[in-house]
mmCIF file of C-alpha atoms in Angstrom:
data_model
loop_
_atom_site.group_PDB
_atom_site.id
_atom_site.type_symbol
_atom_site.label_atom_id
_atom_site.label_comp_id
_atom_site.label_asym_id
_atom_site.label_seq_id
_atom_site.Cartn_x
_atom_site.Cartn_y
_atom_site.Cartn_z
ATOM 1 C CA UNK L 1 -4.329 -2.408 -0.427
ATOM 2 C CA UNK L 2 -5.438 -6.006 0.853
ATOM 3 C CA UNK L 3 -2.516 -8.114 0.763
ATOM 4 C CA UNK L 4 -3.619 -9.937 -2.576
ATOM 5 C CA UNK L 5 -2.042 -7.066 -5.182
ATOM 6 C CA UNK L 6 -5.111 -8.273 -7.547
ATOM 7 C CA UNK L 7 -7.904 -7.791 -4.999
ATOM 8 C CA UNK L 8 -11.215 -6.421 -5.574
ATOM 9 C CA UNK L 9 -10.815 -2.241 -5.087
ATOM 10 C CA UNK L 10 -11.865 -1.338 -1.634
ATOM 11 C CA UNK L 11 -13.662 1.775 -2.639
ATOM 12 C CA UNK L 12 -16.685 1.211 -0.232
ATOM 13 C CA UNK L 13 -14.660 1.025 3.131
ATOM 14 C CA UNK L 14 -12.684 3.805 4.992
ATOM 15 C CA UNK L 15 -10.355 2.887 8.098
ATOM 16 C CA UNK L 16 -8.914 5.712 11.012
ATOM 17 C CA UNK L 17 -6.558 4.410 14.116
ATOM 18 C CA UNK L 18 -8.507 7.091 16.797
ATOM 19 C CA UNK L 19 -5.778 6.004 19.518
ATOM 20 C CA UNK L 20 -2.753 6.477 16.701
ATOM 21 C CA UNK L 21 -3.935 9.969 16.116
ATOM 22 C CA UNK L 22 -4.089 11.040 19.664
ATOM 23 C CA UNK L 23 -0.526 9.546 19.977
ATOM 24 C CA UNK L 24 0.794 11.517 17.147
ATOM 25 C CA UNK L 25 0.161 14.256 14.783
ATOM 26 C CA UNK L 26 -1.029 13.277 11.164
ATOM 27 C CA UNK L 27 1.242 15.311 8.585
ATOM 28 C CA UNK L 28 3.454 14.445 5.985
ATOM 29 C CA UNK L 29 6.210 12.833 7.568
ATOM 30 C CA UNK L 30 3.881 10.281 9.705
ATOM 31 C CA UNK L 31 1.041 9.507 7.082
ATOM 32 C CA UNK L 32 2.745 6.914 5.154
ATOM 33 C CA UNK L 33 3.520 5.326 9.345
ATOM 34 C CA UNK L 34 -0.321 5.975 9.411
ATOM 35 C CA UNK L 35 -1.315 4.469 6.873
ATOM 36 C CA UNK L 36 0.743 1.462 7.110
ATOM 37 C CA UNK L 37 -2.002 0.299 9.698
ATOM 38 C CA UNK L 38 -4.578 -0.107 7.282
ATOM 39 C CA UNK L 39 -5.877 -2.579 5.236
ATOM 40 C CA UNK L 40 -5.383 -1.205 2.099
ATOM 41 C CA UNK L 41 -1.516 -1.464 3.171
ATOM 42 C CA UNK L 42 0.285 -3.772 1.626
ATOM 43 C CA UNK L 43 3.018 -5.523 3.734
ATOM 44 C CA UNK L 44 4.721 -7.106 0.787
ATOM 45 C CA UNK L 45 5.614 -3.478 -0.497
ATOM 46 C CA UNK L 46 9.433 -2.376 -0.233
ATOM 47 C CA UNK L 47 8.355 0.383 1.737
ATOM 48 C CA UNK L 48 7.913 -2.267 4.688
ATOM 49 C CA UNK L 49 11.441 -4.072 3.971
ATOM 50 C CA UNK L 50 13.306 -0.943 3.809
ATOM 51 C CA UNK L 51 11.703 -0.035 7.537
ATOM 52 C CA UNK L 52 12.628 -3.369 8.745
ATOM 53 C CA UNK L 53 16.240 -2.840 8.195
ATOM 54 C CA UNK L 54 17.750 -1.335 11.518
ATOM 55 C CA UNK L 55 20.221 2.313 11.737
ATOM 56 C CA UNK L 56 19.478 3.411 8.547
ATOM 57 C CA UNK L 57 19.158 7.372 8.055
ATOM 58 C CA UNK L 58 16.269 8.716 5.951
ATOM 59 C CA UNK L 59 18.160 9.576 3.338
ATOM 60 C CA UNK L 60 20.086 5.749 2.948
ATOM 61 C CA UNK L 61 16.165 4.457 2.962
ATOM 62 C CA UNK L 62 14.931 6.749 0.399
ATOM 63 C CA UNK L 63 17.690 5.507 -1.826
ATOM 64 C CA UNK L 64 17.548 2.001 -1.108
ATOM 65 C CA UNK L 65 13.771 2.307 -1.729
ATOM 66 C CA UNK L 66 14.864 3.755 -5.166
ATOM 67 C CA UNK L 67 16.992 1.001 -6.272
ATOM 68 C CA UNK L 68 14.441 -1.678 -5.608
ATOM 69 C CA UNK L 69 11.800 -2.941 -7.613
ATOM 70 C CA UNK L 70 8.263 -3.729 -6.328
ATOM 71 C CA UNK L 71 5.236 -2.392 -5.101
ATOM 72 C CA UNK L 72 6.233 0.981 -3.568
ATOM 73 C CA UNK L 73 3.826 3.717 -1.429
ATOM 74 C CA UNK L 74 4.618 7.462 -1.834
ATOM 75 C CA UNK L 75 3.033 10.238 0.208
ATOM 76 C CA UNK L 76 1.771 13.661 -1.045
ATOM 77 C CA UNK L 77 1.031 16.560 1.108
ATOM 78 C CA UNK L 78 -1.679 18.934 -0.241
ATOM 79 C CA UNK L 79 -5.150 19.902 1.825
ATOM 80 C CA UNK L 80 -5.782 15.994 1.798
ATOM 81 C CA UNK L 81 -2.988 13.752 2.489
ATOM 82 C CA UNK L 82 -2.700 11.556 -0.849
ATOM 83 C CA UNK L 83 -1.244 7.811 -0.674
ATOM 84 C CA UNK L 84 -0.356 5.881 -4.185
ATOM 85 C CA UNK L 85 0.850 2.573 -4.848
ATOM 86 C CA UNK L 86 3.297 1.978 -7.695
ATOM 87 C CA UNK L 87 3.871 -1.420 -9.359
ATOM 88 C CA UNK L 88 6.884 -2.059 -11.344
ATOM 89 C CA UNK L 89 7.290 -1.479 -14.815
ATOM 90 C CA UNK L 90 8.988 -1.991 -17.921
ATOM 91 C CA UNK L 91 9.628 1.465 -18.055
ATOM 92 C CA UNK L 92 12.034 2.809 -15.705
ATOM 93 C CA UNK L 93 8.900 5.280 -14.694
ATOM 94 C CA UNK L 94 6.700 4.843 -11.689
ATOM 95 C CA UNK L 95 3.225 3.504 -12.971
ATOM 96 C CA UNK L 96 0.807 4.345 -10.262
ATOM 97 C CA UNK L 97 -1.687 1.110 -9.663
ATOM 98 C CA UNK L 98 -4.062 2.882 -6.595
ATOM 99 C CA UNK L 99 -4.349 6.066 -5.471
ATOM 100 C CA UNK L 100 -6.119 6.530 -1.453
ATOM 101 C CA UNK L 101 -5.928 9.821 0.373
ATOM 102 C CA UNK L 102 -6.349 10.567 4.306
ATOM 103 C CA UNK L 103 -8.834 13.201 4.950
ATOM 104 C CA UNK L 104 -9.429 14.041 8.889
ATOM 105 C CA UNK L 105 -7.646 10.956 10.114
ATOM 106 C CA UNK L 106 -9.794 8.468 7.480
ATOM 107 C CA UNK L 107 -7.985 6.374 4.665
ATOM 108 C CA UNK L 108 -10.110 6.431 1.622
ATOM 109 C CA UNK L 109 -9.428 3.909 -1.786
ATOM 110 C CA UNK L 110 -9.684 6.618 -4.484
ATOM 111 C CA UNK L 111 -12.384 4.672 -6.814
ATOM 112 C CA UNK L 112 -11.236 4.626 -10.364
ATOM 113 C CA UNK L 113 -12.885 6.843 -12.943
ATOM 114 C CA UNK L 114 -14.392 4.043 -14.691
ATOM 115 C CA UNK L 115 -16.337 3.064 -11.578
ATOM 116 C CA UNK L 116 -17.216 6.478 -11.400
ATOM 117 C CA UNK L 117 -18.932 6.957 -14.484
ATOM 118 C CA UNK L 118 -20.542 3.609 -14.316
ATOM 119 C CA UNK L 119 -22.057 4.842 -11.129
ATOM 120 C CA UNK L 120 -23.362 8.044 -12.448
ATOM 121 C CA UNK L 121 -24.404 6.611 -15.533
ATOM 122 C CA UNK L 122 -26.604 4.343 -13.775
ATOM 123 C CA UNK L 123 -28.187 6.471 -11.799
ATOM 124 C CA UNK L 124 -28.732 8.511 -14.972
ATOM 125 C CA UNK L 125 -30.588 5.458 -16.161
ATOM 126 C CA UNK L 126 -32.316 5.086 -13.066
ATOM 127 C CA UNK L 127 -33.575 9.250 -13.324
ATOM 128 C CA UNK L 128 -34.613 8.978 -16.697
ATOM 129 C CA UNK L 129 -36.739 5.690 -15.988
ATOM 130 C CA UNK L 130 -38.303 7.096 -13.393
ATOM 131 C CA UNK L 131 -39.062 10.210 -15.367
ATOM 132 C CA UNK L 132 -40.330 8.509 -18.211
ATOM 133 C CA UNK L 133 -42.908 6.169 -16.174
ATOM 134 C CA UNK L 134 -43.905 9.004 -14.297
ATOM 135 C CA UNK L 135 -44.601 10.825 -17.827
ATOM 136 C CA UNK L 136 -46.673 7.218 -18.648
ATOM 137 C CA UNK L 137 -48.265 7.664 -15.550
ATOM 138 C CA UNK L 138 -49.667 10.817 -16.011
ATOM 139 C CA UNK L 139 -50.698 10.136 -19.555
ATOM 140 C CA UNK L 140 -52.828 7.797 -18.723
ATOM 141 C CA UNK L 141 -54.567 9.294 -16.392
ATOM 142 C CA UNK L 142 -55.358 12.098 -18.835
ATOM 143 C CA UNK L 143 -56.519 9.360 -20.648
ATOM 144 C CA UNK L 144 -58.396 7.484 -18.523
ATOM 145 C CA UNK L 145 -59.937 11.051 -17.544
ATOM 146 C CA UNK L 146 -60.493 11.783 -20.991
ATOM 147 C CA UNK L 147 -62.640 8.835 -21.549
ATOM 148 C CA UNK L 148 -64.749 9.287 -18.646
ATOM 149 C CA UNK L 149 -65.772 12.587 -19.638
ATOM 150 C CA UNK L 150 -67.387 10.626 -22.957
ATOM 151 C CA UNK L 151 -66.402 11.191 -26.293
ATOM 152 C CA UNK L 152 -63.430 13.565 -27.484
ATOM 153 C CA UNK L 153 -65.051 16.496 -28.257
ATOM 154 C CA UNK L 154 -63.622 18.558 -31.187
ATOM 155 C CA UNK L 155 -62.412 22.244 -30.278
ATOM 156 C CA UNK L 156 -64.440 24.405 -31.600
ATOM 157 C CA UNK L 157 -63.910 28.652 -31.440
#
């Protein structure tokens, strides 16, 4: 996430760090290290203040992490390795705001489902219009091919 929390989505950009991933495995302990080079990162997070403080063990910045409020990144391990932002709430649950995943070393921006079904609906529109001109198309050549034979003649048995 670009460092304006009410940016544009990023959905048509991927980023990968080839030198990073040579220098260290990708798995669920290092993706959210990973990913904390990209620009869909967000530096103002508390994920980034809790690493800046010094000699704390994982388990004192998982709770400190906890108690704060602000935009927070959580990591989930499953084929794909799945990023989400929360931003704070009213209600004492997490509301996720984006989700990205890392496939192969690429950071993705998970596009919303709205954007998705715009997309596909408008290249349902785009289908159909096509269809339907070439079906106008084709009609009038029949026509045209029609009238150059003469007259319509009537179908007789």
């Amino acid at each position: 996430m670009a460092e304006d929390a009410s940016s544009a989505p990023l959905t048509n950009i991927s980023w990968e760090d080839k030198a990073w991933l040579q220098a260290f495995p990708l798995n669920q302990t290092t993706v959210l290290d990973y990913f904390s080079h990209s620009q869909f990162y967000d530096r103002t997070c508390i994920n980034e203040q809790v690493k800046m403080q010094r000699g704390l063990t994982a388990e004192d910045m998982e709770d400190m992490v906890v108690r704060m409020s602000g935009v927070e990144c959580a990591a989930r391990d499953h084929d794909t390795h799945q990023v989400r932002t929360y931003r704070p709430s009213s209600t004492p649950q997490l509301t996720p705001d984006r989700y990205y995943y890392v496939l192969d070393g690429v950071a993705y921006e998970v596009p919303s489902v709205h954007a998705v079904l715009s997309e596909r609906l408008m290249r349902l529109g785009w289908l159909l219009n096509s269809a339907f001109e070439g079906l106008a198309a084709a009609a009038s050549a029949e026509q045209k091919a029609n009238e150059g034979e003469g007259a319509l003649q009537p179908h007789v048995k």
